[in-house]
Amino acid sequence: RMGSDPKTSVVNRYGQSWDIPNLFVVGSSTFPSQSSFNPTLTIQALAYMSADAIANRYQRNPGSLL
């Protein structure tokens, strides 16, 4: 689901779709696997990282963030 290779994943580490550059998926649905602990803080951290990348990188130069 989330990964560094477009052939084996749907989104990059920022939650940005490989196929549609202006589509960002934020939430636990992009986790590679279910963890054995409460992932709330991890989801919050990924959401913050995605929002920061959108605000500070994507808006300045739309396109792939990687």
PDB file of C-alpha atoms in Angstrom, residues 20-49:
ATOM      1  CA  ILE A  20      -2.488  10.713  -9.708  1.00  0.00           C
ATOM      2  CA  PRO A  21      -0.064  13.333  -8.310  1.00  0.00           C
ATOM      3  CA  ASN A  22      -2.759  15.569  -6.810  1.00  0.00           C
ATOM      4  CA  LEU A  23      -4.341  12.694  -4.824  1.00  0.00           C
ATOM      5  CA  PHE A  24      -3.164  12.264  -1.230  1.00  0.00           C
ATOM      6  CA  VAL A  25      -4.469   9.421   0.962  1.00  0.00           C
ATOM      7  CA  VAL A  26      -4.228  10.231   4.661  1.00  0.00           C
ATOM      8  CA  GLY A  27      -5.130   7.622   7.252  1.00  0.00           C
ATOM      9  CA  SER A  28      -4.427   4.085   8.336  1.00  0.00           C
ATOM     10  CA  SER A  29      -5.548   2.585   5.034  1.00  0.00           C
ATOM     11  CA  THR A  30      -2.033   3.099   3.624  1.00  0.00           C
ATOM     12  CA  PHE A  31      -0.263   1.023   6.289  1.00  0.00           C
ATOM     13  CA  PRO A  32       1.694  -1.900   4.847  1.00  0.00           C
ATOM     14  CA  SER A  33       0.318  -4.165   7.582  1.00  0.00           C
ATOM     15  CA  GLN A  34      -1.718  -4.052  10.770  1.00  0.00           C
ATOM     16  CA  SER A  35       0.389  -3.560  13.868  1.00  0.00           C
ATOM     17  CA  SER A  36      -0.150  -5.185  17.232  1.00  0.00           C
ATOM     18  CA  PHE A  37      -0.444  -1.855  19.038  1.00  0.00           C
ATOM     19  CA  ASN A  38      -2.668   1.187  18.888  1.00  0.00           C
ATOM     20  CA  PRO A  39      -1.543   3.073  15.741  1.00  0.00           C
ATOM     21  CA  THR A  40      -3.148   6.435  16.631  1.00  0.00           C
ATOM     22  CA  LEU A  41       0.154   8.303  17.107  1.00  0.00           C
ATOM     23  CA  THR A  42       1.589   6.790  13.931  1.00  0.00           C
ATOM     24  CA  ILE A  43      -1.484   7.882  11.957  1.00  0.00           C
ATOM     25  CA  GLN A  44      -1.173  11.398  13.409  1.00  0.00           C
ATOM     26  CA  ALA A  45       2.519  11.540  12.509  1.00  0.00           C
ATOM     27  CA  LEU A  46       1.872  10.399   8.928  1.00  0.00           C
ATOM     28  CA  ALA A  47      -0.982  12.906   8.571  1.00  0.00           C
ATOM     29  CA  TYR A  48       1.279  15.699   9.819  1.00  0.00           C
ATOM     30  CA  MET A  49       4.063  14.651   7.440  1.00  0.00           C
TER      31      MET A  49
END
